[in-house]
Structure formats: C-alpha cells, structure tokens
mmCIF file of C-alpha atoms and ligand atoms in Angstrom:
data_model
loop_
_atom_site.group_PDB
_atom_site.id
_atom_site.type_symbol
_atom_site.label_atom_id
_atom_site.label_comp_id
_atom_site.label_asym_id
_atom_site.label_seq_id
_atom_site.Cartn_x
_atom_site.Cartn_y
_atom_site.Cartn_z
ATOM 1 C CA MET A 1 -21.311 12.737 5.522
ATOM 2 C CA LYS A 2 -19.597 10.216 7.807
ATOM 3 C CA ILE A 3 -18.416 6.938 6.325
ATOM 4 C CA LEU A 4 -17.158 3.870 8.151
ATOM 5 C CA GLY A 5 -14.366 2.202 6.153
ATOM 6 C CA ILE A 6 -13.422 -1.445 6.704
ATOM 7 C CA GLU A 7 -10.182 -3.040 5.484
ATOM 8 C CA SER A 8 -9.026 -6.674 5.770
ATOM 9 C CA THR A 9 -7.417 -7.615 2.439
ATOM 10 C CA CYS A 10 -4.140 -8.971 3.805
ATOM 11 C CA ASP A 11 -2.702 -8.937 7.334
ATOM 12 C CA GLU A 12 -4.181 -5.765 8.817
ATOM 13 C CA THR A 13 -7.673 -5.566 10.309
ATOM 14 C CA ALA A 14 -8.659 -1.915 10.139
ATOM 15 C CA ALA A 15 -11.652 0.402 10.502
ATOM 16 C CA SER A 16 -11.960 4.148 10.419
ATOM 17 C CA VAL A 17 -14.544 6.922 10.275
ATOM 18 C CA VAL A 18 -13.892 9.753 7.798
ATOM 19 C CA GLU A 19 -16.111 12.815 7.403
ATOM 20 C CA ASP A 20 -16.803 14.303 3.947
ATOM 21 C CA GLY A 21 -13.964 12.353 2.362
ATOM 22 C CA ARG A 22 -11.289 14.469 4.021
ATOM 23 C CA ARG A 23 -11.557 14.624 7.824
ATOM 24 C CA LEU A 24 -10.136 11.748 9.823
ATOM 25 C CA LEU A 25 -12.249 11.018 12.918
ATOM 26 C CA SER A 26 -10.759 7.652 13.891
ATOM 27 C CA ASN A 27 -8.220 5.156 12.576
ATOM 28 C CA VAL A 28 -7.927 1.732 14.187
ATOM 29 C CA VAL A 29 -5.419 -0.748 12.742
ATOM 30 C CA VAL A 30 -4.657 -4.145 14.246
ATOM 31 C CA SER A 31 -1.606 -5.591 12.534
ATOM 32 C CA GLN A 32 -0.771 -9.293 12.431
ATOM 33 C CA ILE A 33 2.947 -8.633 11.851
ATOM 34 C CA ASP A 34 3.940 -10.332 15.125
ATOM 35 C CA ILE A 35 2.019 -13.474 14.198
ATOM 36 C CA HIS A 36 3.397 -13.769 10.629
ATOM 37 C CA SER A 37 6.980 -12.660 11.311
ATOM 38 C CA GLU A 38 7.622 -16.061 12.875
ATOM 39 C CA TYR A 39 7.042 -17.569 9.395
ATOM 40 C CA GLY A 40 8.780 -14.793 7.442
ATOM 41 C CA GLY A 41 5.600 -13.970 5.489
ATOM 42 C CA VAL A 42 1.805 -13.941 5.610
ATOM 43 C CA VAL A 43 0.134 -17.329 6.184
ATOM 44 C CA PRO A 44 -3.308 -16.908 4.532
ATOM 45 C CA GLU A 45 -5.260 -19.285 6.786
ATOM 46 C CA VAL A 46 -3.793 -17.748 9.938
ATOM 47 C CA ALA A 47 -4.526 -14.256 8.578
ATOM 48 C CA ALA A 48 -8.214 -15.060 8.002
ATOM 49 C CA ARG A 49 -8.645 -16.500 11.499
ATOM 50 C CA SER A 50 -6.963 -13.506 13.078
ATOM 51 C CA HIS A 51 -9.280 -11.121 11.196
ATOM 52 C CA ILE A 52 -12.306 -12.986 12.561
ATOM 53 C CA GLU A 53 -11.040 -12.595 16.122
ATOM 54 C CA VAL A 54 -10.666 -8.824 15.973
ATOM 55 C CA ILE A 55 -13.031 -7.455 13.321
ATOM 56 C CA ASN A 56 -15.904 -6.619 15.711
ATOM 57 C CA PRO A 57 -13.754 -4.943 18.393
ATOM 58 C CA VAL A 58 -11.900 -2.993 15.669
ATOM 59 C CA VAL A 59 -15.160 -1.638 14.182
ATOM 60 C CA ASN A 60 -16.531 -0.800 17.636
ATOM 61 C CA LYS A 61 -13.354 1.053 18.583
ATOM 62 C CA ALA A 62 -13.424 3.010 15.304
ATOM 63 C CA LEU A 63 -16.955 4.227 16.177
ATOM 64 C CA LEU A 64 -16.014 4.953 19.789
ATOM 65 C CA ASP A 65 -12.838 6.895 18.877
ATOM 66 C CA ALA A 66 -14.840 8.917 16.347
ATOM 67 C CA LYS A 67 -17.446 9.633 19.063
ATOM 68 C CA CYS A 68 -20.104 8.193 16.762
ATOM 69 C CA ASP A 69 -22.947 5.776 17.225
ATOM 70 C CA TRP A 70 -24.673 4.035 14.340
ATOM 71 C CA ASP A 71 -27.130 6.919 13.849
ATOM 72 C CA ASP A 72 -24.193 9.176 12.949
ATOM 73 C CA ILE A 73 -22.878 6.882 10.214
ATOM 74 C CA ASP A 74 -24.214 7.623 6.726
ATOM 75 C CA ALA A 75 -22.635 4.742 4.800
ATOM 76 C CA ILE A 76 -20.174 1.840 4.979
ATOM 77 C CA ALA A 77 -17.310 1.238 2.554
ATOM 78 C CA VAL A 78 -15.284 -1.967 2.392
ATOM 79 C CA SER A 79 -12.241 -3.255 0.456
ATOM 80 C CA TYR A 80 -13.741 -6.238 -1.352
ATOM 81 C CA ALA A 81 -10.880 -6.665 -3.885
ATOM 82 C CA PRO A 82 -8.115 -7.694 -4.423
ATOM 83 C CA GLY A 83 -6.329 -9.695 -1.714
ATOM 84 C CA LEU A 84 -6.259 -13.013 0.106
ATOM 85 C CA ILE A 85 -9.663 -14.645 -0.301
ATOM 86 C CA GLY A 86 -10.116 -15.636 3.353
ATOM 87 C CA SER A 87 -9.022 -12.220 4.591
ATOM 88 C CA LEU A 88 -11.269 -10.375 2.126
ATOM 89 C CA MET A 89 -14.266 -12.459 3.159
ATOM 90 C CA VAL A 90 -14.047 -11.469 6.815
ATOM 91 C CA GLY A 91 -14.135 -7.697 6.205
ATOM 92 C CA THR A 92 -16.674 -7.957 3.404
ATOM 93 C CA LEU A 93 -19.052 -10.197 5.354
ATOM 94 C CA ALA A 94 -18.775 -7.909 8.377
ATOM 95 C CA ALA A 95 -19.559 -4.869 6.201
ATOM 96 C CA ARG A 96 -22.498 -6.605 4.505
ATOM 97 C CA THR A 97 -23.941 -7.722 7.831
ATOM 98 C CA LEU A 98 -23.565 -4.279 9.408
ATOM 99 C CA ALA A 99 -25.100 -2.588 6.340
ATOM 100 C CA ILE A 100 -28.157 -4.872 6.557
ATOM 101 C CA LEU A 101 -28.451 -4.655 10.352
ATOM 102 C CA HIS A 102 -28.188 -0.859 10.535
ATOM 103 C CA ASP A 103 -29.777 -0.151 7.147
ATOM 104 C CA LYS A 104 -26.784 1.726 5.681
ATOM 105 C CA PRO A 105 -25.750 2.110 2.023
ATOM 106 C CA LEU A 106 -22.744 -0.094 1.195
ATOM 107 C CA TYR A 107 -19.891 0.827 -1.197
ATOM 108 C CA PRO A 108 -17.390 -1.857 -2.275
ATOM 109 C CA VAL A 109 -13.981 -0.362 -3.092
ATOM 110 C CA HIS A 110 -10.837 -1.615 -4.786
ATOM 111 C CA HIS A 111 -7.978 -1.774 -2.278
ATOM 112 C CA VAL A 112 -5.269 -0.334 -4.564
ATOM 113 C CA GLU A 113 -7.522 2.524 -5.658
ATOM 114 C CA GLY A 114 -8.215 3.048 -1.951
ATOM 115 C CA HIS A 115 -4.490 3.566 -1.314
ATOM 116 C CA VAL A 116 -4.564 6.519 -3.732
ATOM 117 C CA TYR A 117 -7.339 8.124 -1.653
ATOM 118 C CA ALA A 118 -5.146 8.273 1.449
ATOM 119 C CA ASN A 119 -3.815 11.388 -0.310
ATOM 120 C CA PHE A 120 -7.250 13.056 -0.105
ATOM 121 C CA ILE A 121 -7.270 13.132 3.720
ATOM 122 C CA THR A 122 -6.289 16.686 4.637
ATOM 123 C CA GLU A 123 -7.840 17.173 8.083
ATOM 124 C CA ALA A 124 -8.141 15.280 11.354
ATOM 125 C CA SER A 125 -10.216 15.659 14.506
ATOM 126 C CA ASP A 126 -8.468 17.207 17.506
ATOM 127 C CA SER A 127 -8.032 13.771 19.113
ATOM 128 C CA GLU A 128 -4.679 13.221 20.912
ATOM 129 C CA GLN A 129 -3.768 10.360 18.579
ATOM 130 C CA PHE A 130 -3.692 12.668 15.542
ATOM 131 C CA ALA A 131 -1.674 15.427 17.232
ATOM 132 C CA ASP A 132 1.543 14.567 15.343
ATOM 133 C CA LEU A 133 -0.083 13.575 12.063
ATOM 134 C CA LYS A 134 1.327 15.627 9.183
ATOM 135 C CA LEU A 135 -1.377 15.688 6.520
ATOM 136 C CA PRO A 136 -1.207 17.113 2.974
ATOM 137 C CA GLN A 137 -2.333 20.746 2.729
ATOM 138 C CA SER A 138 -4.502 20.168 -0.335
ATOM 139 C CA VAL A 139 -6.081 17.329 -2.318
ATOM 140 C CA PRO A 140 -4.443 16.047 -5.542
ATOM 141 C CA LYS A 141 -5.490 17.875 -8.717
ATOM 142 C CA PHE A 142 -6.651 16.046 -11.861
ATOM 143 C CA PRO A 143 -5.207 14.764 -14.075
ATOM 144 C CA SER A 144 -3.195 13.060 -11.374
ATOM 145 C CA LEU A 145 -0.421 10.549 -11.926
ATOM 146 C CA ALA A 146 -0.474 7.833 -9.249
ATOM 147 C CA LEU A 147 2.417 5.501 -8.515
ATOM 148 C CA CYS A 148 0.730 2.566 -6.742
ATOM 149 C CA VAL A 149 3.309 0.488 -4.897
ATOM 150 C CA SER A 150 2.350 -2.195 -2.400
ATOM 151 C CA GLY A 151 3.153 -5.767 -1.446
ATOM 152 C CA LEU A 152 1.102 -7.059 -4.380
ATOM 153 C CA HIS A 153 0.951 -4.205 -6.901
ATOM 154 C CA THR A 154 3.233 -1.902 -8.838
ATOM 155 C CA GLN A 155 1.339 0.312 -11.260
ATOM 156 C CA LEU A 156 1.431 3.737 -12.867
ATOM 157 C CA VAL A 157 -2.125 5.009 -13.218
ATOM 158 C CA LEU A 158 -3.376 8.262 -14.709
ATOM 159 C CA PHE A 159 -6.500 9.580 -12.954
ATOM 160 C CA HIS A 160 -8.622 11.888 -15.137
ATOM 161 C CA GLY A 161 -11.219 12.273 -12.369
ATOM 162 C CA HIS A 162 -12.797 10.261 -9.561
ATOM 163 C CA GLY A 163 -13.414 6.722 -10.787
ATOM 164 C CA ASP A 164 -12.035 7.593 -14.236
ATOM 165 C CA TYR A 165 -8.521 6.348 -14.780
ATOM 166 C CA GLU A 166 -6.224 4.516 -17.176
ATOM 167 C CA LEU A 167 -3.421 2.066 -16.515
ATOM 168 C CA LEU A 168 -0.134 3.234 -18.047
ATOM 169 C CA GLY A 169 1.965 0.273 -16.931
ATOM 170 C CA GLN A 170 2.424 -2.371 -14.273
ATOM 171 C CA THR A 171 4.803 -5.027 -13.041
ATOM 172 C CA GLN A 172 5.293 -8.045 -15.248
ATOM 173 C CA ASP A 173 6.376 -10.249 -12.322
ATOM 174 C CA ASP A 174 7.006 -9.340 -8.652
ATOM 175 C CA ALA A 175 5.549 -6.253 -6.994
ATOM 176 C CA VAL A 176 8.142 -3.862 -5.606
ATOM 177 C CA GLY A 177 6.979 -4.469 -1.999
ATOM 178 C CA GLU A 178 7.319 -8.202 -2.596
ATOM 179 C CA ALA A 179 10.904 -7.603 -3.825
ATOM 180 C CA PHE A 180 11.651 -5.686 -0.595
ATOM 181 C CA ASP A 181 10.189 -8.557 1.437
ATOM 182 C CA LYS A 182 12.142 -11.254 -0.470
ATOM 183 C CA VAL A 183 15.448 -9.362 -0.426
ATOM 184 C CA ALA A 184 15.020 -8.782 3.331
ATOM 185 C CA LYS A 185 14.674 -12.544 3.735
ATOM 186 C CA ILE A 186 17.883 -13.181 1.717
ATOM 187 C CA LEU A 187 19.721 -10.620 3.887
ATOM 188 C CA GLY A 188 18.324 -11.950 7.181
ATOM 189 C CA LEU A 189 16.345 -8.794 7.954
ATOM 190 C CA PRO A 190 12.974 -9.143 9.754
ATOM 191 C CA TYR A 191 9.527 -9.262 8.122
ATOM 192 C CA PRO A 192 8.021 -7.064 6.736
ATOM 193 C CA GLY A 193 11.003 -6.326 4.529
ATOM 194 C CA GLY A 194 10.185 -2.767 3.474
ATOM 195 C CA PRO A 195 10.711 -1.030 6.813
ATOM 196 C CA SER A 196 13.668 -3.255 7.773
ATOM 197 C CA VAL A 197 15.478 -2.710 4.434
ATOM 198 C CA ASP A 198 14.684 1.022 4.782
ATOM 199 C CA ALA A 199 16.301 1.078 8.259
ATOM 200 C CA ALA A 200 19.341 -1.064 7.293
ATOM 201 C CA ALA A 201 19.916 1.004 4.132
ATOM 202 C CA GLU A 202 20.351 4.188 6.203
ATOM 203 C CA GLN A 203 23.682 2.774 7.417
ATOM 204 C CA GLY A 204 24.808 1.330 4.066
ATOM 205 C CA ASP A 205 26.556 2.464 0.897
ATOM 206 C CA PRO A 206 24.093 2.430 -2.050
ATOM 207 C CA ARG A 207 26.977 2.271 -4.566
ATOM 208 C CA ARG A 208 28.804 -0.697 -3.076
ATOM 209 C CA TYR A 209 27.066 -3.321 -5.252
ATOM 210 C CA ARG A 210 26.083 -2.699 -8.885
ATOM 211 C CA LEU A 211 22.653 -4.194 -9.553
ATOM 212 C CA PRO A 212 20.713 -4.278 -12.823
ATOM 213 C CA SER A 213 17.361 -2.699 -13.685
ATOM 214 C CA ALA A 214 15.120 -4.300 -16.297
ATOM 215 C CA ARG A 215 14.422 -2.805 -19.731
ATOM 216 C CA LEU A 216 10.901 -3.429 -21.011
ATOM 217 C CA ALA A 217 9.037 -2.654 -24.225
ATOM 218 C CA ASN A 218 6.467 -0.424 -22.462
ATOM 219 C CA PRO A 219 8.441 2.323 -20.664
ATOM 220 C CA TYR A 220 5.873 2.361 -17.828
ATOM 221 C CA ASP A 221 5.996 -1.375 -17.101
ATOM 222 C CA PHE A 222 8.101 -2.758 -14.260
ATOM 223 C CA SER A 223 9.975 -5.969 -13.478
ATOM 224 C CA PHE A 224 11.609 -6.735 -10.133
ATOM 225 C CA SER A 225 12.264 -10.464 -10.160
ATOM 226 C CA GLY A 226 15.620 -10.027 -11.986
ATOM 227 C CA LEU A 227 16.768 -7.501 -9.400
ATOM 228 C CA LYS A 228 15.843 -9.858 -6.551
ATOM 229 C CA THR A 229 17.787 -12.710 -8.225
ATOM 230 C CA ALA A 230 20.754 -10.371 -8.829
ATOM 231 C CA VAL A 231 20.863 -9.649 -5.065
ATOM 232 C CA LEU A 232 20.821 -13.393 -4.359
ATOM 233 C CA ARG A 233 23.678 -14.038 -6.839
ATOM 234 C CA ALA A 234 25.722 -11.140 -5.434
ATOM 235 C CA VAL A 235 25.256 -12.393 -1.855
ATOM 236 C CA GLN A 236 26.334 -15.872 -2.982
ATOM 237 C CA ALA A 237 29.440 -14.422 -4.675
ATOM 238 C CA GLU A 238 30.270 -12.181 -1.706
ATOM 239 C CA THR A 239 30.119 -15.120 0.713
ATOM 240 C CA GLY A 240 32.083 -17.439 -1.594
ATOM 241 C CA ASN A 241 29.146 -19.699 -2.471
ATOM 242 C CA ASP A 242 27.189 -20.611 -5.596
ATOM 243 C CA PHE A 243 23.569 -21.486 -6.396
ATOM 244 C CA ARG A 244 23.893 -24.926 -4.750
ATOM 245 C CA PHE A 245 24.265 -23.370 -1.293
ATOM 246 C CA PRO A 246 20.919 -23.210 0.616
ATOM 247 C CA SER A 247 19.744 -19.588 0.302
ATOM 248 C CA HIS A 248 18.230 -19.507 3.815
ATOM 249 C CA GLU A 249 21.705 -20.114 5.267
ATOM 250 C CA LEU A 250 23.375 -17.254 3.377
ATOM 251 C CA ALA A 251 22.303 -14.407 5.666
ATOM 252 C CA GLU A 252 24.286 -15.609 8.668
ATOM 253 C CA LEU A 253 27.490 -15.462 6.586
ATOM 254 C CA LEU A 254 27.102 -11.719 5.928
ATOM 255 C CA THR A 255 28.737 -9.082 8.120
ATOM 256 C CA ASP A 256 26.525 -6.222 9.306
ATOM 257 C CA ALA A 257 28.379 -3.849 6.983
ATOM 258 C CA GLN A 258 27.723 -6.110 3.971
ATOM 259 C CA ARG A 259 24.059 -6.473 4.986
ATOM 260 C CA HIS A 260 23.639 -2.699 5.186
ATOM 261 C CA ASP A 261 25.412 -2.163 1.852
ATOM 262 C CA PHE A 262 23.249 -4.787 0.134
ATOM 263 C CA ALA A 263 20.087 -3.206 1.593
ATOM 264 C CA ALA A 264 21.173 0.268 0.442
ATOM 265 C CA SER A 265 22.245 -0.894 -3.048
ATOM 266 C CA PHE A 266 19.027 -2.850 -3.612
ATOM 267 C CA GLN A 267 16.825 -0.063 -2.288
ATOM 268 C CA HIS A 268 18.586 2.565 -4.379
ATOM 269 C CA THR A 269 18.145 0.524 -7.591
ATOM 270 C CA ALA A 270 14.521 -0.480 -6.927
ATOM 271 C CA ILE A 271 13.474 3.060 -6.003
ATOM 272 C CA LYS A 272 15.413 4.635 -8.892
ATOM 273 C CA THR A 273 13.450 2.402 -11.285
ATOM 274 C CA LEU A 274 10.161 3.601 -9.772
ATOM 275 C CA VAL A 275 11.223 7.235 -9.981
ATOM 276 C CA ASP A 276 12.661 6.996 -13.534
ATOM 277 C CA LYS A 277 9.362 5.617 -14.818
ATOM 278 C CA THR A 278 7.270 8.090 -12.861
ATOM 279 C CA LEU A 279 9.327 10.931 -14.370
ATOM 280 C CA ALA A 280 8.960 9.491 -17.886
ATOM 281 C CA ALA A 281 5.164 9.350 -17.425
ATOM 282 C CA TYR A 282 5.179 12.857 -15.952
ATOM 283 C CA ASP A 283 6.990 14.190 -19.039
ATOM 284 C CA ALA A 284 4.648 12.384 -21.410
ATOM 285 C CA TYR A 285 1.321 13.242 -19.737
ATOM 286 C CA SER A 286 2.002 16.528 -17.856
ATOM 287 C CA PRO A 287 -0.335 15.710 -14.944
ATOM 288 C CA ALA A 288 -1.414 18.486 -12.569
ATOM 289 C CA SER A 289 -0.292 16.391 -9.570
ATOM 290 C CA VAL A 290 1.663 13.260 -8.707
ATOM 291 C CA VAL A 291 0.764 10.986 -5.796
ATOM 292 C CA ILE A 292 2.316 7.861 -4.343
ATOM 293 C CA ALA A 293 0.136 5.178 -2.820
ATOM 294 C CA GLY A 294 0.475 1.829 -1.007
ATOM 295 C CA GLY A 295 2.832 0.450 1.620
ATOM 296 C CA VAL A 296 6.020 1.233 -0.320
ATOM 297 C CA ALA A 297 4.933 4.909 -0.374
ATOM 298 C CA ALA A 298 6.200 4.865 3.229
ATOM 299 C CA SER A 299 9.750 4.452 1.846
ATOM 300 C CA ARG A 300 11.937 7.390 2.865
ATOM 301 C CA GLU A 301 14.193 6.810 -0.138
ATOM 302 C CA LEU A 302 11.217 7.024 -2.532
ATOM 303 C CA ARG A 303 10.164 10.325 -0.950
ATOM 304 C CA ARG A 304 13.724 11.692 -1.118
ATOM 305 C CA GLN A 305 14.326 10.723 -4.761
ATOM 306 C CA LEU A 306 10.917 12.005 -5.935
ATOM 307 C CA ARG A 307 11.296 15.327 -4.128
ATOM 308 C CA LYS A 308 14.721 15.773 -5.677
ATOM 309 C CA ARG A 309 13.838 14.867 -9.248
ATOM 310 C CA LEU A 310 10.198 15.869 -9.875
ATOM 311 C CA PRO A 311 9.793 19.387 -11.259
ATOM 312 C CA ILE A 312 6.599 19.960 -9.204
ATOM 313 C CA ASP A 313 6.047 19.918 -5.447
ATOM 314 C CA ILE A 314 4.722 16.673 -4.113
ATOM 315 C CA GLU A 315 2.803 16.135 -0.896
ATOM 316 C CA TYR A 316 2.836 12.814 0.913
ATOM 317 C CA ALA A 317 0.226 11.121 3.074
ATOM 318 C CA PRO A 318 1.593 10.322 6.542
ATOM 319 C CA MET A 319 3.314 6.912 6.837
ATOM 320 C CA SER A 320 0.449 5.537 8.955
ATOM 321 C CA LEU A 321 -2.002 6.171 6.103
ATOM 322 C CA CYS A 322 0.297 4.638 3.434
ATOM 323 C CA THR A 323 0.181 1.091 4.783
ATOM 324 C CA ASP A 324 -3.202 -0.663 4.940
ATOM 325 C CA ASN A 325 -5.915 1.232 6.829
ATOM 326 C CA GLY A 326 -9.678 1.831 6.854
ATOM 327 C CA ALA A 327 -9.448 5.616 6.350
ATOM 328 C CA MET A 328 -8.412 5.326 2.701
ATOM 329 C CA VAL A 329 -11.374 2.976 2.151
ATOM 330 C CA ALA A 330 -13.845 5.380 3.816
ATOM 331 C CA THR A 331 -12.457 8.272 1.745
ATOM 332 C CA LEU A 332 -12.867 6.492 -1.589
ATOM 333 C CA GLY A 333 -16.335 5.374 -0.423
ATOM 334 C CA TYR A 334 -17.261 9.031 0.053
ATOM 335 C CA TYR A 335 -16.406 9.913 -3.562
ATOM 336 C CA GLN A 336 -18.334 6.886 -4.796
ATOM 337 C CA ALA A 337 -21.343 7.923 -2.717
ATOM 338 C CA GLN A 338 -21.347 11.270 -4.592
ATOM 339 C CA GLN A 339 -21.506 9.588 -7.993
ATOM 340 C CA ILE A 340 -22.898 6.058 -7.928
ATOM 341 C CA GLN A 341 -25.570 3.908 -6.320
ATOM 342 C CA PRO A 342 -24.663 1.662 -3.380
ATOM 343 C CA THR A 343 -24.322 -2.070 -3.884
ATOM 344 C CA ASP A 344 -26.763 -4.757 -2.742
ATOM 345 C CA PRO A 345 -25.468 -5.936 0.653
ATOM 346 C CA TYR A 346 -27.118 -9.334 0.150
ATOM 347 C CA ALA A 347 -25.210 -9.957 -3.102
ATOM 348 C CA LEU A 348 -21.689 -8.524 -2.725
ATOM 349 C CA GLU A 349 -18.980 -11.103 -3.449
ATOM 350 C CA VAL A 350 -15.229 -10.694 -2.890
ATOM 351 C CA GLU A 351 -12.891 -10.474 -5.929
ATOM 352 C CA PRO A 352 -9.439 -11.764 -4.914
ATOM 353 C CA SER A 353 -7.623 -10.875 -8.134
ATOM 354 C CA VAL A 354 -9.518 -8.207 -10.068
ATOM 355 C CA SER A 355 -7.230 -5.502 -11.420
ATOM 356 C CA MET A 356 -7.911 -1.848 -10.756
ATOM 357 C CA THR A 357 -8.289 -0.962 -14.422
ATOM 358 C CA ALA A 358 -11.166 -3.368 -14.844
ATOM 359 C CA MET A 359 -12.920 -1.298 -12.203
ATOM 360 C CA THR A 360 -13.324 2.266 -13.502
ATOM 361 C CA TRP A 361 -16.643 3.113 -11.868
ATOM 362 C CA ALA A 362 -17.598 6.683 -12.779
HETATM 363 O O1 LIG B 1 -0.132 -1.610 1.034
HETATM 364 P P1 LIG B 1 0.491 -2.534 2.007
HETATM 365 O O2 LIG B 1 0.470 -2.155 3.469
HETATM 366 O O3 LIG B 1 -0.136 -3.953 1.871
HETATM 367 C C1 LIG B 1 -0.501 -4.437 0.610
HETATM 368 O O4 LIG B 1 -1.529 -4.001 0.075
HETATM 369 O O5 LIG B 1 0.322 -5.228 0.068
HETATM 370 O O6 LIG B 1 1.997 -2.737 1.511
HETATM 371 C C2 LIG B 1 2.852 -3.606 2.188
HETATM 372 C C3 LIG B 1 4.197 -3.540 1.514
HETATM 373 C C4 LIG B 1 5.148 -4.605 2.049
HETATM 374 O O7 LIG B 1 5.739 -5.265 0.947
HETATM 375 C C5 LIG B 1 6.157 -3.796 2.843
HETATM 376 O O8 LIG B 1 7.425 -4.409 2.878
HETATM 377 C C6 LIG B 1 6.170 -2.481 2.074
HETATM 378 O O9 LIG B 1 4.821 -2.269 1.758
HETATM 379 N N1 LIG B 1 6.696 -1.352 2.874
HETATM 380 C C7 LIG B 1 7.803 -0.653 2.539
HETATM 381 C C8 LIG B 1 8.031 0.284 3.580
HETATM 382 N N2 LIG B 1 7.026 0.130 4.502
HETATM 383 C C9 LIG B 1 6.215 -0.869 4.039
HETATM 384 N N3 LIG B 1 8.630 -0.764 1.481
HETATM 385 C C10 LIG B 1 9.708 0.046 1.435
HETATM 386 N N4 LIG B 1 10.003 0.956 2.388
HETATM 387 C C11 LIG B 1 9.197 1.113 3.476
HETATM 388 N N5 LIG B 1 9.504 2.001 4.415
HETATM 389 ZN ZN1 LIG B 2 -2.310 -2.281 0.630
#
C-alpha cells in the first residue's frame, strides 16, 4: 500500500510516498528557513503564502521521485493538527482537493504523533538520495515510551499500541525547541536555534555556567522558561549589564568563547532534564522500547546522553526524518488505514491547537 503524506504545519512544505508504512520511496522538503531567518523566527502570514507557492510542485516531485502516478497511490495522509492555522490550511486543502479529484481515501493525522512514526521507517528505495540514509533496523516495540520534542511540544507519551497512548507529562510553559530558538537569539546565533546551539556547543564548556532545572509536582512534566530566563540573566551578568539593558544588544558584547560556553551549558542542562525524566518514566513503566521524536530529536547531545544512560539500546531515525517531513505523515496514515475508516474530504477542518492525547484514534 502506497501512501502520499503531506505536511505543512509550520515552515516546511513537504510531501513523501511511503510503501506499507516502512519503505521510503520519496521525501521532498522545501524549507522556509532562509525566508524567516531574516526575522529571527517564523512569520505566520509569510509562511502560509510560501506554502501556497510550492505545495503543488512539492507533491508532484514526491510522486515523480517515487516513480508513481496517481493510479499507484492508495491513500493520502495529511497533518491537519496542530500548527499555524494558515500553514495547516494550505496542506489540508491541497490534500482534500487531491483526495476528491483522484478519488483516494484521506487520513488526517496529528503532527506530533506523526513525528513518532518517523521511527517506523526502516527501508528506503535504492534511489541515490537515500544512499547515505541510516535507518533503524527494526520498528519500535510496544509498550513504547516516546519523548516528543519539537518547536511547539515537549511531551512524554506511553504508546500501548497504534493509536492507543497516554500522556505522562508535558511542558507547562515553553517547548524545549522554543527554548533552543530563544536562547540562540539571546546569544546571537542564527535561526533556527537548535542546530546553531548544537554546533556552537561542540566548541564550548558545558560546566562553565551553572544553570537551574525546574522541579515540578508531576515528575514527567517539563518547564523551560526559567532556564531561558536564567541564560538571559547570566549573559547580562557576564557582560556587566542588568535587566534594563536591551536584550537584543547583548549578543554583540559576548566573546566567541563565552557564546560557545553559554550554548554548551544551556544545551547540557536542557537535554539533561529531558533525559532525567525519560529515565524516570522508563523505570516506572518498563517499556519495551524508547523513541525520540520531533525536531529536537536531531540533537546530537540528546542522542549521546540517552545512549549513555538508558539501560536498553535505542535506535534513532535519521536527522532528515526528525525535523518536519511528509514521510512520517504517510507512515502514520498507513497504520490508520489498517484500523480506521478514512475521513470525509469535503468536511475535514484544521485543528491548530488540539493536543495529541485528545486524539487517541484506535
Ligand atoms: O519538529 P520540528 O521540525 O518543527 C515543529 O514541529 O516545531 O522542530 C523544530 C525545532 C526547532 O525548535 C529547532 O530549533 C529544533 O527543532 N531543532 C533542534 C535541532 N535541530 C532542530 N534542537 C536541538 N538540536 C538540534 N540539532
Ligand atoms: Zn514538527
């Protein structure tokens, strides 16, 4: 069964064809990073317009790369929640229109749940572009503990089976990816913050600055806004300023060595919090597998710390399938197609802020 997956929740327009929920046939991602980096963050209106410009060529290229025409496609899956409303509407309307036009079943998927399904892709076609792709050897086993970490979400979720999961905890304020993006801005590192903090931290000393981690009543909940503010205060102190000094002028006062040390100290603390809580949930629930999902799953420090501290082996999806893509959407769509009826393409509405736990579908 070949499924076309469409993704446009934030600033990536993406489409992909995946066969039987595991074999990658194509993966086309057009990123708007260049457009938004000028503003230091995503501008929703600009994002929506950019999706409109490229959605059709992206879908056509996904079919072409997969050597498919419409007759080969069995169903369409689309991220219809959560995300920026204008961005979501472009992908969802495209998917609805294509489903009606080509008479294909349509499966709406939750974006964060989709990220988890990047871990189910274990094969790829022999296309040149996948030659260096290092995929997991096997699919996650249930019960599976998923650490979902993106620009908008930070959650620990226990999957009992496909579409059957419970939320153990989540962030009470900023998402961890958002904290990376904001700290990068304070330090004068380019957008998006995750990869640039990751790169700067490689040259820094993670123990140079002591930063706090939050204590919360639920051991699986997270909070990152205090850590972000602690970085700001420490940068102010280090440069001899206080809270009255404009924060956007602080970065230029830092030396490269200080910038690298701040990046490393922040990253170490943020990632240690994620790993501590994942380990606590692992001890309490004894899952058969642990997966990481979402853009922050591309973090090298997260992979290092988890590998070192988890008592079981952990496999990672390749970096290119951790950040937003259509393949994860197509893969989740495949599992839905095995268990539930498709949605009505004339009626599907986007859901900008629905949480994953309100969505258990099996
Ligand atoms: O899942 P994603 O591509 O988009 C959302 O659904 O939000 O996640 C984007 C987030 C951004 O906050 C970005 O800074 C972060 O993932 N990110 C990283 C890394 N690569 C991307 N964070 C830490 N380390 C990385 N290497
Ligand atoms: Zn995402």
